[in-house]
Structure formats: structure tokens, C-alpha cells
Amino acid sequence: MTTPMMMMIQSGAVISGNVSASSSQIFGRNILVKKYPNATITHRKTSQTINITDERTRTRRETLSTRNVVRPKAVSDSSYSQTCLDPDASKSVLGIILGGGAGTRLYPLTKKRAKPAVPLGANYRLIDIPVSNCLNSNVNKIYVLTQFNSASLNRHLSRAYASNMGGYKNEGFVEVLAAQQSPENPDWFQGTADAVRQYLWLLEEQNVLEFLVLAGDHLYRMDYEKFIQAHRENDADITVAALPMDEKRATAFGLMKIDEEGRIIEFSEKPKGDKLQAMKVDTTILGLDDKRAKEMPFIASMGIYVFSKNVMLDLLREKFPKANDFGSEVIPGATSIGLRVQAYLYDGYWEDIGTIEAFYHANLGITKKPVPDFSFYDRSAPIYTQPRYLPPSKMLNADVTNSVIGEGCVIKNCKIHHSVIGLRSCISEGAIIEDTLLMGADYYETDADRRLLASKGGVAIGIGKNTHIKRAIIDKNARIGDNVKIVNIDNVEETARETDGYFIKSGIVTVIKDALIPSGRII
């Protein structure tokens, strides 16, 4: 039966006219699809009208879900909801990944590389997380902004994604935009907002509706299509991804306060005491159940945003031309001038990998059983990386428990427990590796190279015989000799021994990339 009606749809449009329902499939998913024998669609943002006069149009890409989403609860990120963006994200959204600053808190891992290029989870790099989230969310136009040690980042992105993007129309890309000086901008990037401002001349050339602004040093899996859909459904100018927080963790984050529609009305940076209590919100508004809402009465900004394109251009050029940071200046400023800044709840695993300690625990978290903190084994949303065509790892009489082993490793008659072993790692007989992250190596040394090194008293890349390593991070290409002990024997919390090849931060020993730890050394 057909009835005259008007309803809201997920593309941010209004349908009027005669509408009837039928079931169909889109990408193998059963959804409800409307027939439009005599109707029009008017997009609320652009006022563009599309006449629909034939039932056959339901098979076109403009097929739209019938779910009427007007309640703020619909902004939560749920694996059960469907998305049907129009126009779809591949045509209407530009991803902007911010590479971060110098990465001083992650030093020495950032000594020779940009923060997003730091290895992660045996086979990957940090930048693979936001890029993979983009690709899995149908966002295939991606810029990565960075200004520190960008050579390895650029090399990784070009090898991992350059040949797989775009197709015959050459529409998709993943490109690095390094900081540069120009007559208009003689300075380097001064912050997140300034980095985007300096490249607005390039970003505005993209014919898109929204800019998706992401961080390059977070570990999480997120469907950005739902994020973008919520932005459109709420007629938002800016949408901020928000993480529910308990009181213990809340003091370390920038918190937000929302009204009954999920609109952000107040910000507070790392509040304590009465100021913290004043930031409590009813998180059921954003989709949490009553029990979880009582446990998590705060929401923190994740540093992930959707900006309507024209709003971004106006804010950075006209309204706040001197603002350097999105989180502390542009977003609160947009709220203060009356723009609609909306919260979008993400209730899943998320970790800001900004320190050595956070990086260490995030990596070892993937070994947790029965369910790891973050899984690389989700077939519906895989994490992509550079194809290296390495052989399977070889383990000869090794005792390996609760660990993750990367590609191309050679592990001989040793014990490995609760550790992550990176690609091309070579571990010799009698070694004991516990609670440790080995990043592996960028290349193999040949047998001839190893014999030559041994004849000269040198140390080959990898872990030597009878070496014991516990609670440590061993960066790439490190040469650890025989009978070495890296166990922080004196329980030192902080020390910088760069000339000796290592640092200790938060009690975790970090051996520098390409460092040499001679045989018999005790740390």
C-alpha cells in the first residue's frame, strides 16, 4: 500500500510524495528499501532536488535506507546499525590525518622517524590504523600532514597504498603533506589547526562536503561512515568523537558537556575536584544503557572531528585566523559563536599512544587472552599495511607462550613469553624474552655478513645466545650480543643513556634503533 508521507533519511535529505516499502539487499545485507513511484528528494544542506518517477530507481546507488533517525541516541557507534550515505563517502569526504608533533614523549622511538611511522603489532605501523579505518569506511581520499622525520613515513605510505588506490579513474590517494615554508606562511606548523590552515589552498580543491580530521597516533577500530552519517543527520557544523569515561580516567582528558540533544555546550581541559564533578553528563543521551551511563558519567574528546567543508574554511580563515589548535581553540570557539557542535559517542577500545608506557602496553595488549585489547584479526575491517612478501616464521625447538610473532622470523631453541616479536627478528639459542616488544629488522643479514662480523668480533642484528630480556622495547636493527641481560636490574624509573644505546622511561628499557649492546652487558 502506498501512502503520502514525508520522512527523514540518512543522507540528510527529505522525501515527499508516495512511498512504499520492500526488502532488498545492499552488499549482502538485508535492509528495507523504499519505492518512489512519484516522489522528490530535497537535500537539506544543498537544497538540490532530485525527481524520482520510476520504481526501478531503487536499484541505483541512490538506494536509501528507511530508518528514520532523528533521536540523538542514534549517534552512538554500533555494529548493528547500517549506513547508506548519499553522496557516499568516497565522493564526498576528504580524510586529513595529523601526524603530530616531534613525538618527544615517544623518544627514542621517534629519533629517526615520524610518530605515525613507529612500528606496531609485529607487522604494522601506527599510520596503518587511521588509513585502514578510512579505507574500510569508504574514505579513499587521504592526506597525511607531518613535519618531523617524514622520510620513512612517506616511504611506507607509497609502498603500502600508492599502487592500490584510485583505479582507472584515479580518484583515491594517500599522500603525505610535509610542512613547508612559503611567502604567505614562513613558519612551520604551529599546531593541528595551523597545519590544516597552511594547506587549505590544496584541501579546498577537493570537491567534497566534509573534512574528516584524524590523529595519527591512536589505536582503535571505527566505522567513519556512521560518524559522518550522524554529522549529516544532526545538521551539525562540527561533530566531535567522544569517549565515555569513568571518574578515575577523566582527569587526564579534555572533557565536554552536552545538552539533551547531544550538542556540546561546554569544554574543560583536565578538570579536577568540583570542576570535574560539574562536567558530569547523562550519557544515555548518546546511547549508553543505564548501567554503563552510571559507570561512565563523563565524555572526553578523542581528537577526531568531522567538519563541514565551508565551516572549516570560514573558521580557519575568517573567524579564528590565529588559532593553532583544534581541541583547545577552534572547537570551543565554534561553540561560543553559536555553531552546532555535536558529540558522537564511540564506545569501544581506544588508546592514545603518546608515551613509551602507553605504546608498550598497547602492543602487549594484543597478546591478552582470551580476547585481546585490540585485534588485528577482524576480517570485516582488516588493518592494511605494506606487502613485504616475507616467508613464514621459522621456530626451531622454541617455547612460545601468549605471544604474537611477525613475518619472516627465525627463532631457535629459546623461550618467549607474553611478547610481540616483529618481522625479520632473529633470536638465538638459549635466549629468554619476557614481557617484551621486539620490533625486528628492516633487512636480513646474509650468512656471509654474519660470518664476517663474527670474525671481527662484531654482533649480528638480532638477539644473541643466552640473552635475557624482560619488560623492554627493542627497536629495529638492534644488535644484542651474547649473554646480555636487559632486565632493569636496579629498578630505575627514568634515565637517558643515549650514547650507550638505550633509555629507561616508566621503568621500561628502550633500546634505540640500530644500537649495539655488546656481549655480556647488563642493563
Short mmCIF file of C-alpha atoms in Angstrom, two decimals, residues 2-451:
data_model
loop_
_atom_site.label_atom_id
_atom_site.label_comp_id
_atom_site.label_asym_id
_atom_site.label_seq_id
_atom_site.Cartn_x
_atom_site.Cartn_y
_atom_site.Cartn_z
CA THR A 2 1.30 3.46 -0.79
CA THR A 3 0.69 6.43 1.42
CA PRO A 4 1.55 10.09 1.10
CA MET A 5 4.19 10.88 3.67
CA MET A 6 7.33 12.85 4.46
CA MET A 7 10.24 11.32 6.31
CA MET A 8 13.90 11.89 7.26
CA ILE A 9 16.52 9.71 5.57
CA GLN A 10 20.16 9.04 6.32
CA SER A 11 21.60 11.21 3.58
CA GLY A 12 20.35 14.38 5.22
CA ALA A 13 17.52 14.68 2.70
CA VAL A 14 13.73 14.88 2.90
CA ILE A 15 11.48 12.66 0.76
CA SER A 16 7.98 13.77 -0.07
CA GLY A 17 5.33 12.04 -2.16
CA ASN A 18 4.03 8.47 -2.42
CA VAL A 19 6.28 5.95 -0.73
CA SER A 20 6.00 2.18 -0.28
CA ALA A 21 8.37 -0.37 1.25
CA SER A 22 10.06 -3.54 0.05
CA SER A 23 13.05 -5.59 1.19
CA SER A 24 16.30 -5.76 -0.73
CA GLN A 25 19.99 -6.40 -0.30
CA ILE A 26 22.90 -4.00 -0.45
CA PHE A 27 26.36 -5.54 -0.26
CA GLY A 28 24.83 -8.75 1.08
CA ARG A 29 22.93 -7.01 3.91
CA ASN A 30 19.14 -7.20 4.21
CA ILE A 31 17.72 -3.72 4.55
CA LEU A 32 14.38 -2.10 3.89
CA VAL A 33 14.26 -0.12 0.67
CA LYS A 34 11.61 2.37 -0.35
CA LYS A 35 9.90 2.51 -3.72
CA TYR A 36 9.30 6.01 -5.01
CA PRO A 37 6.65 5.94 -7.77
CA ASN A 38 6.16 9.67 -7.63
CA ALA A 39 8.39 11.49 -5.19
CA THR A 40 11.16 14.02 -4.83
CA ILE A 41 14.26 14.18 -2.66
CA THR A 42 15.46 17.54 -1.38
CA HIS A 43 18.88 17.65 0.25
CA ARG A 44 18.73 19.85 3.33
CA LYS A 45 22.25 21.18 3.02
CA THR A 46 22.33 21.99 -0.69
CA SER A 47 18.59 22.37 -1.47
CA GLN A 48 19.26 20.17 -4.51
CA THR A 49 16.08 18.40 -5.68
CA ILE A 50 16.07 15.01 -7.40
CA ASN A 51 12.86 13.81 -9.09
CA ILE A 52 12.14 10.12 -8.71
CA THR A 53 9.50 8.85 -11.14
CA ASP A 54 10.25 5.14 -11.60
CA GLU A 55 10.36 2.21 -9.19
CA ARG A 56 13.47 0.96 -10.99
CA THR A 57 15.47 3.77 -9.38
CA ARG A 58 15.52 1.72 -6.18
CA THR A 59 18.28 -0.40 -7.72
CA ARG A 60 20.52 2.58 -8.34
CA ARG A 61 23.29 3.68 -5.96
CA GLU A 62 20.92 6.29 -4.51
CA THR A 63 19.01 3.45 -2.78
CA LEU A 64 18.28 4.74 0.69
CA SER A 65 17.50 3.04 3.96
CA THR A 66 14.15 3.79 5.56
CA ARG A 67 15.39 4.09 9.13
CA ASN A 68 14.08 7.37 10.47
CA VAL A 69 16.94 8.69 12.57
CA VAL A 70 16.19 11.86 14.46
CA ARG A 71 16.96 10.87 18.06
CA PRO A 72 20.38 11.81 19.45
CA LYS A 73 20.80 8.19 20.65
CA ALA A 74 21.43 7.23 17.04
CA VAL A 75 24.82 8.93 17.10
CA SER A 76 26.43 6.09 19.04
CA ASP A 77 28.79 3.78 17.16
CA SER A 78 27.04 0.42 16.94
CA SER A 79 27.98 -2.65 14.93
CA TYR A 80 24.31 -3.37 14.34
CA SER A 81 23.30 -0.19 12.53
CA GLN A 82 23.50 0.24 8.78
CA THR A 83 24.76 3.17 6.78
CA CYS A 84 23.73 4.40 3.36
CA LEU A 85 25.41 7.74 2.74
CA ASP A 86 24.34 9.86 -0.21
CA PRO A 87 26.58 11.05 -1.68
CA ASP A 88 28.78 8.21 -0.48
CA ALA A 89 31.96 8.83 1.47
CA SER A 90 34.30 8.01 -1.41
CA LYS A 91 32.98 11.02 -3.31
CA SER A 92 32.06 13.42 -0.53
CA VAL A 93 34.63 13.10 2.29
CA LEU A 94 38.33 14.01 2.49
CA GLY A 95 40.41 12.35 5.22
CA ILE A 96 43.07 14.51 6.92
CA ILE A 97 45.42 12.60 9.24
CA LEU A 98 47.53 14.75 11.54
CA GLY A 99 50.99 13.30 12.08
CA GLY A 100 51.51 15.06 15.39
CA GLY A 101 54.49 16.98 16.69
CA ALA A 102 58.07 15.93 17.29
CA GLY A 103 56.95 12.97 19.41
CA THR A 104 59.24 13.85 22.31
CA ARG A 105 57.28 11.68 24.74
CA LEU A 106 57.85 8.68 22.43
CA TYR A 107 61.57 9.39 22.07
CA PRO A 108 63.80 7.46 21.25
CA LEU A 109 61.30 5.62 19.03
CA THR A 110 60.86 8.90 17.13
CA LYS A 111 64.58 9.62 16.83
CA LYS A 112 64.71 8.56 13.17
CA ARG A 113 61.05 8.50 12.17
CA ALA A 114 57.80 10.45 12.41
CA LYS A 115 55.42 9.34 15.15
CA PRO A 116 52.89 7.75 12.74
CA ALA A 117 55.72 5.63 11.27
CA VAL A 118 56.53 3.92 14.59
CA PRO A 119 56.14 0.10 14.22
CA LEU A 120 53.11 -1.52 15.85
CA GLY A 121 51.89 -5.06 16.49
CA ALA A 122 54.74 -7.01 14.83
CA ASN A 123 53.81 -6.21 11.20
CA TYR A 124 52.29 -2.73 11.12
CA ARG A 125 52.94 0.95 11.70
CA LEU A 126 50.77 3.42 13.63
CA ILE A 127 49.67 5.19 10.44
CA ASP A 128 48.10 1.95 9.20
CA ILE A 129 45.34 2.29 11.82
CA PRO A 130 43.67 5.56 10.66
CA VAL A 131 44.37 4.81 6.97
CA SER A 132 42.77 1.34 7.29
CA ASN A 133 39.80 2.79 9.18
CA CYS A 134 39.37 5.26 6.30
CA LEU A 135 39.56 2.60 3.60
CA ASN A 136 37.17 0.30 5.47
CA SER A 137 34.79 3.27 5.77
CA ASN A 138 34.92 4.03 2.04
CA VAL A 139 37.01 7.18 2.57
CA ASN A 140 39.72 6.86 -0.07
CA LYS A 141 40.99 10.44 -0.43
CA ILE A 142 43.52 10.87 2.36
CA TYR A 143 46.18 13.43 3.18
CA VAL A 144 48.72 12.86 5.99
CA LEU A 145 50.21 16.08 7.44
CA THR A 146 53.60 15.86 9.10
CA GLN A 147 56.75 17.90 9.61
CA PHE A 148 59.22 15.70 11.53
CA ASN A 149 61.36 12.89 10.08
CA SER A 150 58.86 12.18 7.32
CA ALA A 151 61.13 10.07 5.06
CA SER A 152 60.21 6.65 6.48
CA LEU A 153 56.53 7.61 6.71
CA ASN A 154 56.47 8.71 3.10
CA ARG A 155 58.27 5.53 2.01
CA HIS A 156 55.86 3.30 3.93
CA LEU A 157 52.71 5.01 2.59
CA SER A 158 53.92 4.92 -1.00
CA ARG A 159 54.79 1.22 -0.77
CA ALA A 160 51.65 0.26 1.12
CA TYR A 161 48.94 2.24 -0.64
CA ALA A 162 50.13 4.03 -3.79
CA SER A 163 49.55 1.12 -6.18
CA ASN A 164 46.24 0.07 -4.59
CA MET A 165 44.34 3.34 -4.69
CA GLY A 166 42.21 5.06 -7.25
CA GLY A 167 41.64 2.55 -10.03
CA TYR A 168 41.23 3.66 -13.61
CA LYS A 169 39.59 6.94 -12.60
CA ASN A 170 42.48 7.77 -10.27
CA GLU A 171 40.09 9.07 -7.62
CA GLY A 172 41.69 7.63 -4.47
CA PHE A 173 45.03 8.56 -2.92
CA VAL A 174 47.06 8.52 0.28
CA GLU A 175 49.62 11.34 0.21
CA VAL A 176 51.99 12.96 2.70
CA LEU A 177 51.91 16.74 3.01
CA ALA A 178 55.12 17.81 4.76
CA ALA A 179 55.45 21.19 6.43
CA GLN A 180 56.89 23.80 4.10
CA GLN A 181 57.65 27.49 4.12
CA SER A 182 56.06 29.90 1.67
CA PRO A 183 55.75 33.70 1.31
CA GLU A 184 52.32 33.53 2.97
CA ASN A 185 53.41 31.07 5.69
CA PRO A 186 57.08 31.49 6.64
CA ASP A 187 56.70 29.32 9.77
CA TRP A 188 56.44 25.57 10.29
CA PHE A 189 53.21 24.04 11.60
CA GLN A 190 52.32 25.62 14.94
CA GLY A 191 49.58 23.12 15.84
CA THR A 192 46.82 20.94 14.44
CA ALA A 193 44.64 23.81 13.18
CA ASP A 194 47.60 25.72 11.79
CA ALA A 195 48.78 22.64 9.88
CA VAL A 196 45.40 22.35 8.17
CA ARG A 197 45.24 26.12 7.58
CA GLN A 198 48.57 26.13 5.76
CA TYR A 199 47.25 23.55 3.30
CA LEU A 200 43.71 24.93 2.91
CA TRP A 201 44.60 26.09 -0.61
CA LEU A 202 45.07 22.42 -1.55
CA LEU A 203 42.32 20.89 0.58
CA GLU A 204 39.60 23.19 -0.76
CA GLU A 205 40.30 21.98 -4.30
CA GLN A 206 38.69 18.66 -3.39
CA ASN A 207 35.01 18.58 -4.34
CA VAL A 208 33.75 17.19 -1.02
CA LEU A 209 31.12 18.01 1.60
CA GLU A 210 33.12 17.19 4.74
CA PHE A 211 36.65 17.05 6.08
CA LEU A 212 37.34 14.09 8.39
CA VAL A 213 40.17 15.13 10.76
CA LEU A 214 42.04 12.26 12.44
CA ALA A 215 45.07 11.70 14.66
CA GLY A 216 47.94 9.51 13.51
CA ASP A 217 48.87 8.05 16.90
CA HIS A 218 45.67 6.39 18.16
CA LEU A 219 44.87 2.66 18.28
CA TYR A 220 41.20 1.82 17.65
CA ARG A 221 38.82 0.48 15.00
CA MET A 222 35.96 2.78 13.96
CA ASP A 223 33.40 2.98 11.18
CA TYR A 224 33.69 6.57 9.99
CA GLU A 225 30.63 6.23 7.74
CA LYS A 226 28.43 6.11 10.85
CA PHE A 227 30.31 9.10 12.22
CA ILE A 228 29.72 11.07 9.00
CA GLN A 229 26.11 9.93 8.84
CA ALA A 230 25.46 11.23 12.35
CA HIS A 231 27.04 14.56 11.35
CA ARG A 232 24.63 14.91 8.43
CA GLU A 233 21.55 13.72 10.29
CA ASN A 234 22.09 16.26 13.05
CA ASP A 235 22.71 19.14 10.61
CA ALA A 236 25.94 19.69 12.53
CA ASP A 237 28.64 22.14 11.57
CA ILE A 238 31.23 20.10 13.51
CA THR A 239 30.93 16.66 15.08
CA VAL A 240 33.40 15.55 17.76
CA ALA A 241 34.03 11.87 18.53
CA ALA A 242 33.59 11.35 22.26
CA LEU A 243 34.70 8.53 24.55
CA PRO A 244 32.74 7.65 27.71
CA MET A 245 34.93 7.93 30.81
CA ASP A 246 34.85 6.91 34.45
CA GLU A 247 35.95 9.40 37.10
CA LYS A 248 39.42 7.87 37.55
CA ARG A 249 40.48 8.37 33.91
CA ALA A 250 38.54 11.58 33.27
CA THR A 251 41.07 13.87 34.93
CA ALA A 252 43.63 13.11 32.20
CA PHE A 253 41.42 14.24 29.31
CA GLY A 254 39.66 17.27 27.90
CA LEU A 255 36.01 16.80 28.88
CA MET A 256 32.82 18.02 27.22
CA LYS A 257 29.34 18.80 28.46
CA ILE A 258 26.27 18.24 26.26
CA ASP A 259 22.61 19.21 26.26
CA GLU A 260 19.67 16.83 25.85
CA GLU A 261 20.20 16.71 22.08
CA GLY A 262 23.87 15.76 22.29
CA ARG A 263 25.04 19.26 21.39
CA ILE A 264 28.30 20.33 23.04
CA ILE A 265 27.85 23.36 25.30
CA GLU A 266 31.00 23.41 27.45
CA PHE A 267 34.64 22.27 27.48
CA SER A 268 37.05 21.72 30.37
CA GLU A 269 40.70 20.66 30.00
CA LYS A 270 41.78 18.00 32.56
CA PRO A 271 39.47 19.23 35.37
CA LYS A 272 39.79 18.15 39.00
CA GLY A 273 37.66 18.39 42.15
CA ASP A 274 34.48 20.44 41.83
CA LYS A 275 35.27 21.34 38.24
CA LEU A 276 35.38 17.64 37.40
CA GLN A 277 32.02 16.97 39.08
CA ALA A 278 30.49 19.86 37.16
CA MET A 279 31.33 18.08 33.87
CA LYS A 280 29.15 15.03 34.56
CA VAL A 281 26.60 14.35 31.82
CA ASP A 282 23.77 11.91 31.15
CA THR A 283 25.50 9.61 28.67
CA THR A 284 22.23 7.75 27.97
CA ILE A 285 21.55 10.71 25.66
CA LEU A 286 24.32 9.37 23.41
CA GLY A 287 23.22 5.75 23.57
CA LEU A 288 24.72 4.13 26.69
CA ASP A 289 22.45 1.92 28.77
CA ASP A 290 21.61 2.98 32.32
CA LYS A 291 24.23 0.76 33.98
CA ARG A 292 27.08 1.89 31.72
CA ALA A 293 25.95 5.51 31.97
CA LYS A 294 26.33 5.41 35.77
CA GLU A 295 29.81 3.91 35.44
CA MET A 296 30.84 6.38 32.72
CA PRO A 297 29.32 9.80 33.54
CA PHE A 298 31.92 11.82 31.60
CA ILE A 299 32.72 12.17 27.89
CA ALA A 300 36.19 13.00 26.59
CA SER A 301 37.20 14.30 23.19
CA MET A 302 39.08 11.73 21.09
CA GLY A 303 40.65 14.41 18.89
CA ILE A 304 38.65 13.12 15.90
CA TYR A 305 36.33 15.51 14.08
CA VAL A 306 34.02 15.88 11.09
CA PHE A 307 33.88 19.44 9.74
CA SER A 308 31.51 20.62 7.05
CA LYS A 309 33.87 21.92 4.39
CA ASN A 310 32.60 25.51 4.26
CA VAL A 311 32.58 25.69 8.06
CA MET A 312 36.23 24.65 8.22
CA LEU A 313 37.26 27.21 5.61
CA ASP A 314 35.38 30.00 7.39
CA LEU A 315 36.67 29.13 10.87
CA LEU A 316 40.34 28.90 9.93
CA ARG A 317 40.43 31.88 7.57
CA GLU A 318 37.87 34.33 8.92
CA LYS A 319 36.70 33.55 12.46
CA PHE A 320 39.93 32.26 14.06
CA PRO A 321 42.81 33.06 11.69
CA LYS A 322 45.36 32.95 14.54
CA ALA A 323 44.15 29.78 16.29
CA ASN A 324 46.75 26.99 16.28
CA ASP A 325 44.89 24.06 17.85
CA PHE A 326 41.54 22.42 17.12
CA GLY A 327 40.84 20.95 20.55
CA SER A 328 41.67 23.94 22.74
CA GLU A 329 40.88 26.86 20.42
CA VAL A 330 38.85 26.20 17.26
CA ILE A 331 36.23 23.77 18.63
CA PRO A 332 35.45 25.76 21.82
CA GLY A 333 35.47 28.94 19.71
CA ALA A 334 32.96 27.45 17.27
CA THR A 335 30.69 26.60 20.20
CA SER A 336 30.97 30.13 21.58
CA ILE A 337 29.84 31.76 18.30
CA GLY A 338 26.75 29.55 18.09
CA LEU A 339 27.77 26.87 15.58
CA ARG A 340 26.19 23.46 16.02
CA VAL A 341 28.97 21.31 17.51
CA GLN A 342 27.67 17.80 18.11
CA ALA A 343 29.05 14.88 20.16
CA TYR A 344 29.26 11.40 18.66
CA LEU A 345 29.75 8.56 21.12
CA TYR A 346 32.36 5.90 20.39
CA ASP A 347 32.09 3.10 22.95
CA GLY A 348 34.96 0.78 22.11
CA TYR A 349 38.68 0.21 22.63
CA TRP A 350 40.72 3.36 22.05
CA GLU A 351 44.24 4.20 23.14
CA ASP A 352 46.25 7.38 22.64
CA ILE A 353 49.77 6.10 22.00
CA GLY A 354 51.57 9.24 23.05
CA THR A 355 54.05 7.90 25.60
CA ILE A 356 56.50 4.99 25.85
CA GLU A 357 54.38 3.40 28.59
CA ALA A 358 51.13 3.67 26.58
CA PHE A 359 52.88 2.34 23.49
CA TYR A 360 54.33 -0.61 25.40
CA HIS A 361 51.01 -1.61 26.98
CA ALA A 362 49.06 -1.15 23.72
CA ASN A 363 51.40 -3.55 21.93
CA LEU A 364 51.42 -6.19 24.64
CA GLY A 365 47.65 -5.81 24.90
CA ILE A 366 47.27 -7.69 21.62
CA THR A 367 48.62 -10.83 23.33
CA LYS A 368 45.91 -10.80 26.01
CA LYS A 369 43.71 -13.88 26.15
CA PRO A 370 41.02 -14.96 25.55
CA VAL A 371 40.21 -11.58 23.97
CA PRO A 372 42.97 -9.08 23.17
CA ASP A 373 42.51 -5.36 23.82
CA PHE A 374 42.77 -4.73 20.08
CA SER A 375 42.51 -7.43 17.44
CA PHE A 376 44.15 -7.42 14.02
CA TYR A 377 42.03 -10.44 13.08
CA ASP A 378 38.73 -8.71 12.24
CA ARG A 379 38.03 -9.87 8.68
CA SER A 380 35.21 -7.36 8.21
CA ALA A 381 37.54 -4.42 8.93
CA PRO A 382 41.15 -5.53 8.35
CA ILE A 383 44.21 -3.43 9.10
CA TYR A 384 46.25 -2.97 5.94
CA THR A 385 49.97 -2.46 5.62
CA GLN A 386 52.88 -2.71 3.24
CA PRO A 387 53.10 -6.11 1.45
CA ARG A 388 56.60 -7.40 2.15
CA TYR A 389 56.37 -10.92 0.69
CA LEU A 390 58.31 -12.40 3.60
CA PRO A 391 58.49 -16.16 4.27
CA PRO A 392 56.59 -17.73 7.19
CA SER A 393 58.33 -17.51 10.53
CA LYS A 394 60.54 -20.48 11.45
CA MET A 395 60.59 -21.75 15.05
CA LEU A 396 63.10 -24.46 15.89
CA ASN A 397 62.56 -26.12 19.30
CA ALA A 398 61.22 -22.83 20.67
CA ASP A 399 58.92 -22.50 23.69
CA VAL A 400 56.48 -19.70 22.80
CA THR A 401 53.52 -18.76 25.04
CA ASN A 402 50.99 -15.91 24.94
CA SER A 403 52.89 -14.10 22.20
CA VAL A 404 52.45 -12.68 18.72
CA ILE A 405 55.09 -13.50 16.08
CA GLY A 406 55.51 -11.37 12.96
CA GLU A 407 56.50 -12.45 9.46
CA GLY A 408 59.87 -13.79 8.42
CA CYS A 409 61.31 -14.52 11.88
CA VAL A 410 63.93 -17.17 12.72
CA ILE A 411 63.60 -18.33 16.32
CA LYS A 412 65.94 -21.03 17.64
CA ASN A 413 65.63 -23.06 20.84
CA CYS A 414 64.63 -20.17 23.10
CA LYS A 415 61.80 -19.17 25.43
CA ILE A 416 59.37 -16.38 24.56
CA HIS A 417 56.53 -15.40 26.89
CA HIS A 418 53.98 -12.58 26.70
CA SER A 419 55.87 -10.76 23.97
CA VAL A 420 55.40 -9.28 20.50
CA ILE A 421 58.10 -10.31 18.04
CA GLY A 422 58.43 -8.05 15.00
CA LEU A 423 59.14 -9.05 11.42
CA ARG A 424 62.57 -10.48 10.45
CA SER A 425 63.51 -10.99 14.11
CA CYS A 426 66.42 -13.39 14.67
CA ILE A 427 66.60 -14.91 18.16
CA SER A 428 69.46 -17.26 19.04
CA GLU A 429 69.70 -20.36 21.20
CA GLY A 430 69.15 -20.07 24.93
CA ALA A 431 67.58 -16.61 24.83
CA ILE A 432 64.71 -15.73 27.17
CA ILE A 433 62.29 -12.99 26.06
CA GLU A 434 59.59 -11.92 28.56
CA ASP A 435 57.06 -9.08 28.52
CA THR A 436 58.96 -7.51 25.65
CA LEU A 437 58.32 -5.82 22.32
CA LEU A 438 60.88 -6.68 19.65
CA MET A 439 60.39 -4.54 16.55
CA GLY A 440 62.52 -6.77 14.34
CA ALA A 441 64.62 -5.60 11.42
CA ASP A 442 64.35 -3.75 8.12
CA TYR A 443 66.52 -6.28 6.29
CA TYR A 444 68.23 -9.66 6.62
CA GLU A 445 71.94 -10.05 7.02
CA THR A 446 73.35 -12.82 4.85
CA ASP A 447 75.28 -15.77 6.29
CA ALA A 448 78.41 -14.27 4.76
CA ASP A 449 77.75 -10.97 6.55
CA ARG A 450 77.29 -12.77 9.85
CA ARG A 451 80.49 -14.80 9.46
#
